[in-house]
PDB file of C-alpha atoms and ligand atoms in Angstrom:
ATOM      1  CA  MET A   1      81.303 132.357 119.993  1.00  0.00           C
ATOM      2  CA  HIS A   2      78.560 131.536 122.450  1.00  0.00           C
ATOM      3  CA  PHE A   3      77.659 128.199 123.743  1.00  0.00           C
ATOM      4  CA  GLN A   4      74.178 127.671 125.579  1.00  0.00           C
ATOM      5  CA  TRP A   5      72.980 124.608 127.683  1.00  0.00           C
ATOM      6  CA  TYR A   6      69.175 124.229 128.699  1.00  0.00           C
ATOM      7  CA  PRO A   7      69.178 123.937 132.397  1.00  0.00           C
ATOM      8  CA  GLY A   8      65.739 122.730 132.499  1.00  0.00           C
ATOM      9  CA  HIS A   9      66.085 118.927 131.436  1.00  0.00           C
ATOM     10  CA  MET A  10      69.533 118.846 133.359  1.00  0.00           C
ATOM     11  CA  THR A  11      67.873 119.510 136.687  1.00  0.00           C
ATOM     12  CA  LYS A  12      65.686 116.079 135.870  1.00  0.00           C
ATOM     13  CA  ALA A  13      68.795 114.530 135.235  1.00  0.00           C
ATOM     14  CA  ARG A  14      70.772 115.730 138.069  1.00  0.00           C
ATOM     15  CA  ARG A  15      67.604 114.927 140.848  1.00  0.00           C
ATOM     16  CA  MET A  16      67.730 111.143 139.097  1.00  0.00           C
ATOM     17  CA  MET A  17      71.439 111.191 139.614  1.00  0.00           C
ATOM     18  CA  GLN A  18      71.406 112.105 143.083  1.00  0.00           C
ATOM     19  CA  GLU A  19      68.999 109.400 143.667  1.00  0.00           C
ATOM     20  CA  ASN A  20      71.075 106.603 142.128  1.00  0.00           C
ATOM     21  CA  ILE A  21      74.467 107.854 143.836  1.00  0.00           C
ATOM     22  CA  LYS A  22      73.105 106.793 146.773  1.00  0.00           C
ATOM     23  CA  LEU A  23      72.971 103.130 145.948  1.00  0.00           C
ATOM     24  CA  ILE A  24      76.619 102.836 144.698  1.00  0.00           C
ATOM     25  CA  ASP A  25      80.099 102.665 146.254  1.00  0.00           C
ATOM     26  CA  ILE A  26      82.289 103.528 142.938  1.00  0.00           C
ATOM     27  CA  VAL A  27      81.490 106.123 140.649  1.00  0.00           C
ATOM     28  CA  VAL A  28      82.895 105.344 137.039  1.00  0.00           C
ATOM     29  CA  GLU A  29      83.511 108.568 135.357  1.00  0.00           C
ATOM     30  CA  LEU A  30      83.968 108.617 131.456  1.00  0.00           C
ATOM     31  CA  VAL A  31      85.800 111.359 129.947  1.00  0.00           C
ATOM     32  CA  ASP A  32      86.836 111.579 126.422  1.00  0.00           C
ATOM     33  CA  ALA A  33      90.729 110.736 126.176  1.00  0.00           C
ATOM     34  CA  ARG A  34      90.995 113.453 123.564  1.00  0.00           C
ATOM     35  CA  VAL A  35      89.867 115.998 126.047  1.00  0.00           C
ATOM     36  CA  PRO A  36      89.830 114.366 129.504  1.00  0.00           C
ATOM     37  CA  PHE A  37      89.764 117.878 131.327  1.00  0.00           C
ATOM     38  CA  SER A  38      87.123 119.837 129.025  1.00  0.00           C
ATOM     39  CA  SER A  39      84.812 116.362 128.930  1.00  0.00           C
ATOM     40  CA  LYS A  40      85.076 116.277 132.988  1.00  0.00           C
ATOM     41  CA  ASN A  41      82.154 117.991 135.005  1.00  0.00           C
ATOM     42  CA  PRO A  42      83.609 118.996 138.195  1.00  0.00           C
ATOM     43  CA  ASP A  43      80.223 119.004 139.665  1.00  0.00           C
ATOM     44  CA  ILE A  44      80.507 115.267 140.059  1.00  0.00           C
ATOM     45  CA  ASP A  45      83.196 115.897 142.869  1.00  0.00           C
ATOM     46  CA  ASP A  46      80.056 117.499 144.754  1.00  0.00           C
ATOM     47  CA  LEU A  47      77.287 114.692 143.732  1.00  0.00           C
ATOM     48  CA  ALA A  48      79.965 111.992 144.400  1.00  0.00           C
ATOM     49  CA  LYS A  49      81.298 113.124 147.777  1.00  0.00           C
ATOM     50  CA  ASN A  50      82.769 110.317 149.538  1.00  0.00           C
ATOM     51  CA  LYS A  51      82.339 107.792 146.963  1.00  0.00           C
ATOM     52  CA  MET A  52      85.582 105.929 145.515  1.00  0.00           C
ATOM     53  CA  ARG A  53      86.152 107.223 141.756  1.00  0.00           C
ATOM     54  CA  LEU A  54      87.254 105.633 139.060  1.00  0.00           C
ATOM     55  CA  ILE A  55      87.906 107.695 135.623  1.00  0.00           C
ATOM     56  CA  VAL A  56      87.811 106.144 132.647  1.00  0.00           C
ATOM     57  CA  LEU A  57      89.835 107.932 129.678  1.00  0.00           C
ATOM     58  CA  ASN A  58      87.368 106.396 126.691  1.00  0.00           C
ATOM     59  CA  LYS A  59      87.795 106.507 123.171  1.00  0.00           C
ATOM     60  CA  ALA A  60      91.755 106.201 123.807  1.00  0.00           C
ATOM     61  CA  ASP A  61      92.116 104.676 120.343  1.00  0.00           C
ATOM     62  CA  MET A  62      91.383 108.221 119.222  1.00  0.00           C
ATOM     63  CA  ALA A  63      93.792 109.886 121.452  1.00  0.00           C
ATOM     64  CA  ASP A  64      97.582 110.506 121.324  1.00  0.00           C
ATOM     65  CA  THR A  65      98.998 107.493 123.431  1.00  0.00           C
ATOM     66  CA  LYS A  66     101.813 109.727 125.019  1.00  0.00           C
ATOM     67  CA  ILE A  67      99.537 112.557 126.216  1.00  0.00           C
ATOM     68  CA  THR A  68      97.168 109.675 127.409  1.00  0.00           C
ATOM     69  CA  ASP A  69      99.860 108.639 129.520  1.00  0.00           C
ATOM     70  CA  LEU A  70     100.514 112.314 131.099  1.00  0.00           C
ATOM     71  CA  TRP A  71      96.657 112.206 132.067  1.00  0.00           C
ATOM     72  CA  GLN A  72      96.480 108.816 133.177  1.00  0.00           C
ATOM     73  CA  LYS A  73      99.428 110.295 135.984  1.00  0.00           C
ATOM     74  CA  TYR A  74      97.731 113.363 136.482  1.00  0.00           C
ATOM     75  CA  TYR A  75      94.246 111.741 137.532  1.00  0.00           C
ATOM     76  CA  GLU A  76      96.280 109.071 139.555  1.00  0.00           C
ATOM     77  CA  ASP A  77      98.146 111.808 141.234  1.00  0.00           C
ATOM     78  CA  GLN A  78      94.958 112.946 142.512  1.00  0.00           C
ATOM     79  CA  GLY A  79      93.844 110.065 144.028  1.00  0.00           C
ATOM     80  CA  PHE A  80      91.646 108.489 141.225  1.00  0.00           C
ATOM     81  CA  PHE A  81      91.639 104.850 140.104  1.00  0.00           C
ATOM     82  CA  VAL A  82      92.282 105.537 136.192  1.00  0.00           C
ATOM     83  CA  ALA A  83      91.626 103.149 133.436  1.00  0.00           C
ATOM     84  CA  ARG A  84      92.202 103.809 129.684  1.00  0.00           C
ATOM     85  CA  VAL A  85      89.436 102.198 127.115  1.00  0.00           C
ATOM     86  CA  ASN A  86      88.082 101.562 123.671  1.00  0.00           C
ATOM     87  CA  SER A  87      84.840 100.801 124.507  1.00  0.00           C
ATOM     88  CA  ARG A  88      84.126 100.161 120.696  1.00  0.00           C
ATOM     89  CA  LYS A  89      86.291  97.125 120.740  1.00  0.00           C
ATOM     90  CA  GLY A  90      86.170  96.314 124.449  1.00  0.00           C
ATOM     91  CA  THR A  91      89.911  97.169 124.895  1.00  0.00           C
ATOM     92  CA  GLY A  92      91.012  98.208 128.486  1.00  0.00           C
ATOM     93  CA  LEU A  93      87.759  96.496 130.182  1.00  0.00           C
ATOM     94  CA  LYS A  94      90.059  93.904 132.114  1.00  0.00           C
ATOM     95  CA  ASP A  95      91.893  96.833 133.560  1.00  0.00           C
ATOM     96  CA  VAL A  96      88.471  98.603 134.594  1.00  0.00           C
ATOM     97  CA  LYS A  97      87.747  95.089 136.208  1.00  0.00           C
ATOM     98  CA  ALA A  98      90.946  94.930 137.987  1.00  0.00           C
ATOM     99  CA  LYS A  99      90.854  98.312 139.219  1.00  0.00           C
ATOM    100  CA  MET A 100      87.272  97.825 140.453  1.00  0.00           C
ATOM    101  CA  GLU A 101      88.486  94.515 142.496  1.00  0.00           C
ATOM    102  CA  THR A 102      91.157  96.689 144.240  1.00  0.00           C
ATOM    103  CA  ALA A 103      88.315  99.319 145.117  1.00  0.00           C
ATOM    104  CA  CYS A 104      86.196  96.322 146.301  1.00  0.00           C
ATOM    105  CA  ARG A 105      89.055  95.097 148.539  1.00  0.00           C
ATOM    106  CA  GLU A 106      89.384  98.620 150.130  1.00  0.00           C
ATOM    107  CA  LYS A 107      85.792  98.594 150.568  1.00  0.00           C
ATOM    108  CA  LYS A 108      85.637  95.317 152.208  1.00  0.00           C
ATOM    109  CA  GLU A 109      88.189  96.344 154.732  1.00  0.00           C
ATOM    110  CA  ARG A 110      86.209  99.432 155.565  1.00  0.00           C
ATOM    111  CA  ASP A 111      83.026  97.180 155.698  1.00  0.00           C
ATOM    112  CA  LYS A 112      84.578  94.851 158.301  1.00  0.00           C
ATOM    113  CA  LYS A 113      85.688  97.546 160.468  1.00  0.00           C
ATOM    114  CA  ARG A 114      82.218  99.128 160.947  1.00  0.00           C
ATOM    115  CA  GLY A 115      80.752  95.251 161.087  1.00  0.00           C
ATOM    116  CA  ILE A 116      79.088  95.493 158.186  1.00  0.00           C
ATOM    117  CA  LEU A 117      78.246  92.310 156.086  1.00  0.00           C
ATOM    118  CA  ASN A 118      79.981  91.976 152.816  1.00  0.00           C
ATOM    119  CA  ARG A 119      77.929  92.515 149.783  1.00  0.00           C
ATOM    120  CA  PRO A 120      78.841  93.701 146.217  1.00  0.00           C
ATOM    121  CA  LEU A 121      80.683  96.623 145.254  1.00  0.00           C
ATOM    122  CA  ARG A 122      78.325  98.583 143.307  1.00  0.00           C
ATOM    123  CA  ALA A 123      79.385 101.048 140.422  1.00  0.00           C
ATOM    124  CA  MET A 124      77.550 103.456 138.389  1.00  0.00           C
ATOM    125  CA  VAL A 125      78.725 105.293 135.115  1.00  0.00           C
ATOM    126  CA  VAL A 126      78.420 109.142 134.746  1.00  0.00           C
ATOM    127  CA  GLY A 127      79.837 111.624 131.940  1.00  0.00           C
ATOM    128  CA  ILE A 128      78.449 114.172 129.518  1.00  0.00           C
ATOM    129  CA  PRO A 129      76.561 112.960 126.554  1.00  0.00           C
ATOM    130  CA  ASN A 130      78.381 111.072 123.666  1.00  0.00           C
ATOM    131  CA  VAL A 131      81.571 110.174 125.822  1.00  0.00           C
ATOM    132  CA  GLY A 132      80.534 106.447 125.109  1.00  0.00           C
ATOM    133  CA  LYS A 133      78.625 105.347 128.022  1.00  0.00           C
ATOM    134  CA  SER A 134      76.039 103.306 126.652  1.00  0.00           C
ATOM    135  CA  THR A 135      78.918 101.558 124.355  1.00  0.00           C
ATOM    136  CA  PHE A 136      80.811 101.021 127.797  1.00  0.00           C
ATOM    137  CA  ILE A 137      77.780  99.744 129.798  1.00  0.00           C
ATOM    138  CA  ASN A 138      77.123  97.409 126.562  1.00  0.00           C
ATOM    139  CA  SER A 139      80.457  96.309 126.436  1.00  0.00           C
ATOM    140  CA  PHE A 140      80.124  94.789 129.641  1.00  0.00           C
ATOM    141  CA  ALA A 141      76.244  93.730 129.156  1.00  0.00           C
ATOM    142  CA  GLY A 142      77.265  92.143 125.654  1.00  0.00           C
ATOM    143  CA  LYS A 143      79.814  90.011 127.603  1.00  0.00           C
ATOM    144  CA  ALA A 144      77.318  87.272 128.779  1.00  0.00           C
ATOM    145  CA  CYS A 145      77.071  88.996 132.419  1.00  0.00           C
ATOM    146  CA  ALA A 146      74.081  87.834 134.022  1.00  0.00           C
ATOM    147  CA  LYS A 147      71.751  90.931 135.162  1.00  0.00           C
ATOM    148  CA  THR A 148      70.765  90.555 138.536  1.00  0.00           C
ATOM    149  CA  GLY A 149      67.316  92.334 138.841  1.00  0.00           C
ATOM    150  CA  ASN A 150      65.508  93.620 141.655  1.00  0.00           C
ATOM    151  CA  LYS A 151      67.240  93.489 144.937  1.00  0.00           C
ATOM    152  CA  PRO A 152      65.668  94.803 148.346  1.00  0.00           C
ATOM    153  CA  GLY A 153      66.744  98.406 149.480  1.00  0.00           C
ATOM    154  CA  VAL A 154      67.530  99.119 145.683  1.00  0.00           C
ATOM    155  CA  THR A 155      64.875 101.296 143.622  1.00  0.00           C
ATOM    156  CA  LYS A 156      62.606  98.874 141.656  1.00  0.00           C
ATOM    157  CA  GLY A 157      63.097  98.574 138.194  1.00  0.00           C
ATOM    158  CA  LYS A 158      66.829  99.226 138.162  1.00  0.00           C
ATOM    159  CA  GLN A 159      69.089  96.432 136.670  1.00  0.00           C
ATOM    160  CA  TRP A 160      72.359  95.432 137.764  1.00  0.00           C
ATOM    161  CA  ILE A 161      75.026  93.776 135.467  1.00  0.00           C
ATOM    162  CA  LYS A 162      77.192  91.577 137.396  1.00  0.00           C
ATOM    163  CA  LEU A 163      80.656  91.656 136.410  1.00  0.00           C
ATOM    164  CA  ASN A 164      81.885  89.015 138.555  1.00  0.00           C
ATOM    165  CA  LYS A 165      80.747  87.976 142.062  1.00  0.00           C
ATOM    166  CA  ASN A 166      81.964  91.107 143.660  1.00  0.00           C
ATOM    167  CA  VAL A 167      81.258  93.889 141.349  1.00  0.00           C
ATOM    168  CA  GLU A 168      77.800  95.006 140.267  1.00  0.00           C
ATOM    169  CA  LEU A 169      77.326  97.861 137.786  1.00  0.00           C
ATOM    170  CA  LEU A 170      74.070  99.915 137.509  1.00  0.00           C
ATOM    171  CA  ASP A 171      72.697  99.670 133.704  1.00  0.00           C
ATOM    172  CA  THR A 172      71.587 103.151 133.314  1.00  0.00           C
ATOM    173  CA  PRO A 173      74.356 105.680 133.154  1.00  0.00           C
ATOM    174  CA  GLY A 174      74.101 109.183 135.151  1.00  0.00           C
ATOM    175  CA  ILE A 175      74.193 112.117 132.320  1.00  0.00           C
ATOM    176  CA  LEU A 176      76.271 115.170 133.338  1.00  0.00           C
ATOM    177  CA  TRP A 177      75.838 118.500 131.597  1.00  0.00           C
ATOM    178  CA  PRO A 178      79.235 119.554 129.626  1.00  0.00           C
ATOM    179  CA  LYS A 179      80.548 122.423 131.281  1.00  0.00           C
ATOM    180  CA  PHE A 180      81.043 126.062 129.540  1.00  0.00           C
ATOM    181  CA  GLU A 181      83.969 127.471 132.050  1.00  0.00           C
ATOM    182  CA  ASN A 182      85.633 129.402 129.069  1.00  0.00           C
ATOM    183  CA  GLN A 183      85.759 129.425 125.298  1.00  0.00           C
ATOM    184  CA  GLN A 184      88.550 126.913 125.165  1.00  0.00           C
ATOM    185  CA  VAL A 185      86.664 124.101 126.696  1.00  0.00           C
ATOM    186  CA  GLY A 186      83.274 124.967 124.796  1.00  0.00           C
ATOM    187  CA  LEU A 187      85.410 125.020 121.631  1.00  0.00           C
ATOM    188  CA  ARG A 188      86.837 121.716 122.213  1.00  0.00           C
ATOM    189  CA  LEU A 189      83.871 119.933 123.215  1.00  0.00           C
ATOM    190  CA  ALA A 190      82.599 121.234 119.956  1.00  0.00           C
ATOM    191  CA  LEU A 191      85.286 119.495 118.148  1.00  0.00           C
ATOM    192  CA  ILE A 192      84.814 116.097 119.442  1.00  0.00           C
ATOM    193  CA  GLY A 193      81.205 116.657 118.460  1.00  0.00           C
ATOM    194  CA  SER A 194      79.525 117.105 122.162  1.00  0.00           C
ATOM    195  CA  ILE A 195      77.765 120.269 121.393  1.00  0.00           C
ATOM    196  CA  LYS A 196      74.929 120.445 118.607  1.00  0.00           C
ATOM    197  CA  GLU A 197      76.544 122.056 115.164  1.00  0.00           C
ATOM    198  CA  GLU A 198      73.502 123.924 114.386  1.00  0.00           C
ATOM    199  CA  ILE A 199      74.773 126.723 117.315  1.00  0.00           C
ATOM    200  CA  LEU A 200      77.813 127.005 115.907  1.00  0.00           C
ATOM    201  CA  ASN A 201      80.200 128.670 113.493  1.00  0.00           C
ATOM    202  CA  ILE A 202      81.464 125.900 111.552  1.00  0.00           C
ATOM    203  CA  THR A 203      84.351 128.064 109.688  1.00  0.00           C
ATOM    204  CA  GLU A 204      85.185 130.142 113.144  1.00  0.00           C
ATOM    205  CA  MET A 205      85.717 126.862 114.730  1.00  0.00           C
ATOM    206  CA  THR A 206      87.751 125.176 112.254  1.00  0.00           C
ATOM    207  CA  GLY A 207      89.947 128.068 112.086  1.00  0.00           C
ATOM    208  CA  GLU A 208      90.666 127.610 115.996  1.00  0.00           C
ATOM    209  CA  PHE A 209      91.445 123.987 115.241  1.00  0.00           C
ATOM    210  CA  ILE A 210      93.946 124.636 112.357  1.00  0.00           C
ATOM    211  CA  THR A 211      95.689 127.288 114.843  1.00  0.00           C
ATOM    212  CA  PHE A 212      95.727 124.645 117.414  1.00  0.00           C
ATOM    213  CA  LEU A 213      96.932 121.798 114.647  1.00  0.00           C
ATOM    214  CA  ARG A 214      99.615 124.273 113.241  1.00  0.00           C
ATOM    215  CA  GLU A 215     100.920 124.709 116.950  1.00  0.00           C
ATOM    216  CA  SER A 216     100.780 120.933 118.396  1.00  0.00           C
ATOM    217  CA  TYR A 217     100.613 118.867 115.173  1.00  0.00           C
ATOM    218  CA  PRO A 218     102.741 120.782 112.654  1.00  0.00           C
ATOM    219  CA  GLY A 219     102.543 118.436 109.056  1.00  0.00           C
ATOM    220  CA  VAL A 220      99.028 116.904 109.874  1.00  0.00           C
ATOM    221  CA  ILE A 221      97.409 119.783 107.527  1.00  0.00           C
ATOM    222  CA  ARG A 222     100.199 119.203 104.988  1.00  0.00           C
ATOM    223  CA  GLU A 223     100.394 115.603 104.768  1.00  0.00           C
ATOM    224  CA  ARG A 224      96.443 115.104 104.550  1.00  0.00           C
ATOM    225  CA  TYR A 225      95.779 117.930 101.966  1.00  0.00           C
ATOM    226  CA  GLY A 226      98.906 118.414 100.286  1.00  0.00           C
ATOM    227  CA  VAL A 227      98.966 122.341 101.007  1.00  0.00           C
ATOM    228  CA  GLU A 228     101.727 124.250 102.892  1.00  0.00           C
ATOM    229  CA  GLU A 229     100.562 125.242 106.128  1.00  0.00           C
ATOM    230  CA  GLU A 230     101.561 128.839 105.673  1.00  0.00           C
ATOM    231  CA  GLY A 231      99.520 132.112 105.855  1.00  0.00           C
ATOM    232  CA  THR A 232      96.604 132.625 107.606  1.00  0.00           C
ATOM    233  CA  ASN A 233      93.960 130.201 108.772  1.00  0.00           C
ATOM    234  CA  GLU A 234      91.962 131.673 106.248  1.00  0.00           C
ATOM    235  CA  GLU A 235      94.269 131.143 103.350  1.00  0.00           C
ATOM    236  CA  ILE A 236      94.742 127.278 104.350  1.00  0.00           C
ATOM    237  CA  LEU A 237      91.250 126.919 104.205  1.00  0.00           C
ATOM    238  CA  GLU A 238      91.035 128.342 100.867  1.00  0.00           C
ATOM    239  CA  LYS A 239      93.896 126.154  99.884  1.00  0.00           C
ATOM    240  CA  VAL A 240      92.525 123.096 101.391  1.00  0.00           C
ATOM    241  CA  ALA A 241      89.145 124.218  99.439  1.00  0.00           C
ATOM    242  CA  ARG A 242      90.968 124.220  96.320  1.00  0.00           C
ATOM    243  CA  GLU A 243      92.475 121.211  96.748  1.00  0.00           C
ATOM    244  CA  ARG A 244      89.726 119.210  97.289  1.00  0.00           C
ATOM    245  CA  GLY A 245      86.915 120.935  94.914  1.00  0.00           C
ATOM    246  CA  CYS A 246      85.082 122.453  97.328  1.00  0.00           C
ATOM    247  CA  LEU A 247      83.608 125.167  94.800  1.00  0.00           C
ATOM    248  CA  MET A 248      80.717 127.205  94.660  1.00  0.00           C
ATOM    249  CA  LYS A 249      78.783 128.495  91.468  1.00  0.00           C
ATOM    250  CA  GLY A 250      81.089 130.495  89.669  1.00  0.00           C
ATOM    251  CA  SER A 251      84.133 128.593  90.822  1.00  0.00           C
ATOM    252  CA  GLN A 252      84.554 130.510  94.047  1.00  0.00           C
ATOM    253  CA  VAL A 253      85.985 128.555  96.765  1.00  0.00           C
ATOM    254  CA  ASP A 254      83.542 127.218  99.641  1.00  0.00           C
ATOM    255  CA  THR A 255      85.778 127.781 102.785  1.00  0.00           C
ATOM    256  CA  GLU A 256      82.565 126.270 104.968  1.00  0.00           C
ATOM    257  CA  LYS A 257      82.653 123.380 102.812  1.00  0.00           C
ATOM    258  CA  ALA A 258      86.349 122.615 103.607  1.00  0.00           C
ATOM    259  CA  ALA A 259      86.268 123.463 107.063  1.00  0.00           C
ATOM    260  CA  ARG A 260      83.347 120.785 107.131  1.00  0.00           C
ATOM    261  CA  LEU A 261      85.829 118.314 105.507  1.00  0.00           C
ATOM    262  CA  ILE A 262      88.368 119.110 107.976  1.00  0.00           C
ATOM    263  CA  LEU A 263      86.071 118.420 111.009  1.00  0.00           C
ATOM    264  CA  GLU A 264      84.854 115.287 109.503  1.00  0.00           C
ATOM    265  CA  ASP A 265      88.383 114.027 108.946  1.00  0.00           C
ATOM    266  CA  PHE A 266      89.280 114.747 112.490  1.00  0.00           C
ATOM    267  CA  ARG A 267      86.201 113.066 114.094  1.00  0.00           C
ATOM    268  CA  ALA A 268      86.793 109.939 111.603  1.00  0.00           C
ATOM    269  CA  LEU A 269      90.491 109.590 112.866  1.00  0.00           C
ATOM    270  CA  ARG A 270      91.719 110.443 109.294  1.00  0.00           C
ATOM    271  CA  LEU A 271      94.006 113.287 110.729  1.00  0.00           C
ATOM    272  CA  GLY A 272      95.391 110.450 113.320  1.00  0.00           C
ATOM    273  CA  ARG A 273      95.262 110.364 116.844  1.00  0.00           C
ATOM    274  CA  LEU A 274      95.226 113.790 118.396  1.00  0.00           C
ATOM    275  CA  SER A 275      94.687 114.880 121.740  1.00  0.00           C
ATOM    276  CA  LEU A 276      93.208 118.400 122.050  1.00  0.00           C
ATOM    277  CA  GLU A 277      94.828 119.422 125.666  1.00  0.00           C
ATOM    278  CA  VAL A 278      97.671 118.211 127.891  1.00  0.00           C
ATOM    279  CA  PRO A 279      97.668 118.414 131.799  1.00  0.00           C
ATOM    280  CA  ASP A 280      99.883 121.192 132.448  1.00  0.00           C
ATOM    281  CA  GLU A 281      97.972 124.070 130.451  1.00  0.00           C
ATOM    282  CA  GLN A 282      94.776 123.279 132.169  1.00  0.00           C
TER     283      GLN A 282
HETATM  284  P1  G4P B   1      76.948 108.225 125.143  1.00  0.00           P
HETATM  285  O1  G4P B   1      75.883 107.028 125.685  1.00  0.00           O
HETATM  286  O2  G4P B   1      77.757 108.783 126.632  1.00  0.00           O
HETATM  287  O3  G4P B   1      76.147 109.381 124.766  1.00  0.00           O
HETATM  288  O4  G4P B   1      77.435 107.903 124.235  1.00  0.00           O
HETATM  289  P2  G4P B   1      77.756 106.374 123.394  1.00  0.00           P
HETATM  290  O5  G4P B   1      77.747 105.050 123.794  1.00  0.00           O
HETATM  291  O6  G4P B   1      76.404 106.647 122.433  1.00  0.00           O
HETATM  292  O7  G4P B   1      78.731 106.825 121.868  1.00  0.00           O
HETATM  293  C1  G4P B   1      78.657 107.890 121.472  1.00  0.00           C
HETATM  294  C2  G4P B   1      79.775 107.676 120.153  1.00  0.00           C
HETATM  295  O8  G4P B   1      81.045 107.204 120.624  1.00  0.00           O
HETATM  296  C3  G4P B   1      79.144 106.390 119.249  1.00  0.00           C
HETATM  297  O9  G4P B   1      79.607 106.501 118.239  1.00  0.00           O
HETATM  298  C4  G4P B   1      80.186 105.206 119.936  1.00  0.00           C
HETATM  299  O10 G4P B   1      80.269 104.344 118.972  1.00  0.00           O
HETATM  300  C5  G4P B   1      81.412 105.860 119.901  1.00  0.00           C
HETATM  301  N1  G4P B   1      82.244 105.667 121.073  1.00  0.00           N
HETATM  302  C6  G4P B   1      81.901 104.944 122.379  1.00  0.00           C
HETATM  303  N2  G4P B   1      83.120 104.424 123.020  1.00  0.00           N
HETATM  304  C7  G4P B   1      84.450 104.901 121.969  1.00  0.00           C
HETATM  305  C8  G4P B   1      85.727 104.330 122.189  1.00  0.00           C
HETATM  306  O11 G4P B   1      86.288 103.738 123.054  1.00  0.00           O
HETATM  307  N3  G4P B   1      86.179 104.658 120.856  1.00  0.00           N
HETATM  308  C9  G4P B   1      85.715 105.016 119.681  1.00  0.00           C
HETATM  309  N4  G4P B   1      86.503 104.883 118.772  1.00  0.00           N
HETATM  310  N5  G4P B   1      84.362 105.359 119.501  1.00  0.00           N
HETATM  311  C10 G4P B   1      83.791 105.108 120.666  1.00  0.00           C
HETATM  312  P3  G4P B   1      78.495 107.016 117.005  1.00  0.00           P
HETATM  313  O12 G4P B   1      78.927 107.009 115.922  1.00  0.00           O
HETATM  314  O13 G4P B   1      77.689 107.881 117.470  1.00  0.00           O
HETATM  315  O14 G4P B   1      77.568 105.729 116.755  1.00  0.00           O
HETATM  316  P4  G4P B   1      78.027 104.111 116.000  1.00  0.00           P
HETATM  317  O15 G4P B   1      78.546 104.522 114.596  1.00  0.00           O
HETATM  318  O16 G4P B   1      79.086 103.506 117.050  1.00  0.00           O
HETATM  319  O17 G4P B   1      76.626 103.422 115.983  1.00  0.00           O
END
C-alpha cells in the first residue's frame, strides 16, 4: 500500500504556523488517544523548540483506558505535560486548564528572573487533520470565555480565547501533516480515518486490522459478528460477509462491503474502546 501527501499546501500551513508559534508560550499538541505515536508529527519538536509543551490525548473516550495510562506516563517521562480529553463532551478540560496554570507559574518565575512584566500565558493548538482541534477549541470558546480581540504586538485579526485571567488560547489551530514514517503508521492513520479512503485498498487494510484484533483483542470479532476467529483473514471476512448478508449478484460474498462494515463499526465504537498501539512497541 502506498500513502501520499501533498507538500504544496502543507508548505503554506507550515509557514503560517511558524509565524503563529512566535507569539505563544505553550504548544498544545493534540494527538488521537488510539494512536498517540502515529498521530504525532515529530517535526513539531523543531517548530516548537524552547516552548513549553502540553500533549493532549484527545478522543480518550474511544481508546483503551489502560493503554492510555501507559501513554500518559510515556510522554510525562519525556518531560511533557499530558492531559486526556474527550473534546466532544468536554471531559478533561479542567485538567488541561490546571496543567496550563502550572506551566504559567513556571513561566512567571522565569519572567520575573529576567525582569519581564507579568503577562498571560499564550497557548496554541496544533495537530494533524481530524484529531479534534476545532472541537477542542470550540469546547473552550463555547464555555462563555470572552474573546480578547487584537492586542499590541499580535498579528492583526488573531483572536484569543481567554481561559482564565492568566491563560489565553489562539482560536485558530496549527495544522500538522501526518507522518508516513512506515507502513504501520500509515495503516493506523488510515484506520482512524485520517487519510482519504479513495487512495486505499479497503479490503487489504481491514485484513491488517483483523490480524491486529486477533492478536491484541481476541474475541472482539467473535462477539460482534458471531463468527469464529479461525482461518485466514480472507476467510474471516467471508464469514462476516455471509453473517451480515453482504452479497453480490449471484449470492457471491461481497468481502469489500464486509471490510467497510468492520471499519465503520470500529470508528463508531461498536467494537468497543480500542487502542491501536502501545508505547514499548514504538
Ligand atoms: P480537526 O479540527 O482536528 O480536523 O478535527 P475536528 O475538530 O473537526 O474533529 C474531527 C472529528 O472528531 C469530529 O467528528 C469530532 O466530533 C470528533 N471528535 C473530536 N474530539 C473528539 C473526542 O474527544 N471524542 C470523540 N469521540 N470524538 C471527537 P465528525 O464525525 O467528523 O463530526 P461530527 O459528527 O462530530 O460533527
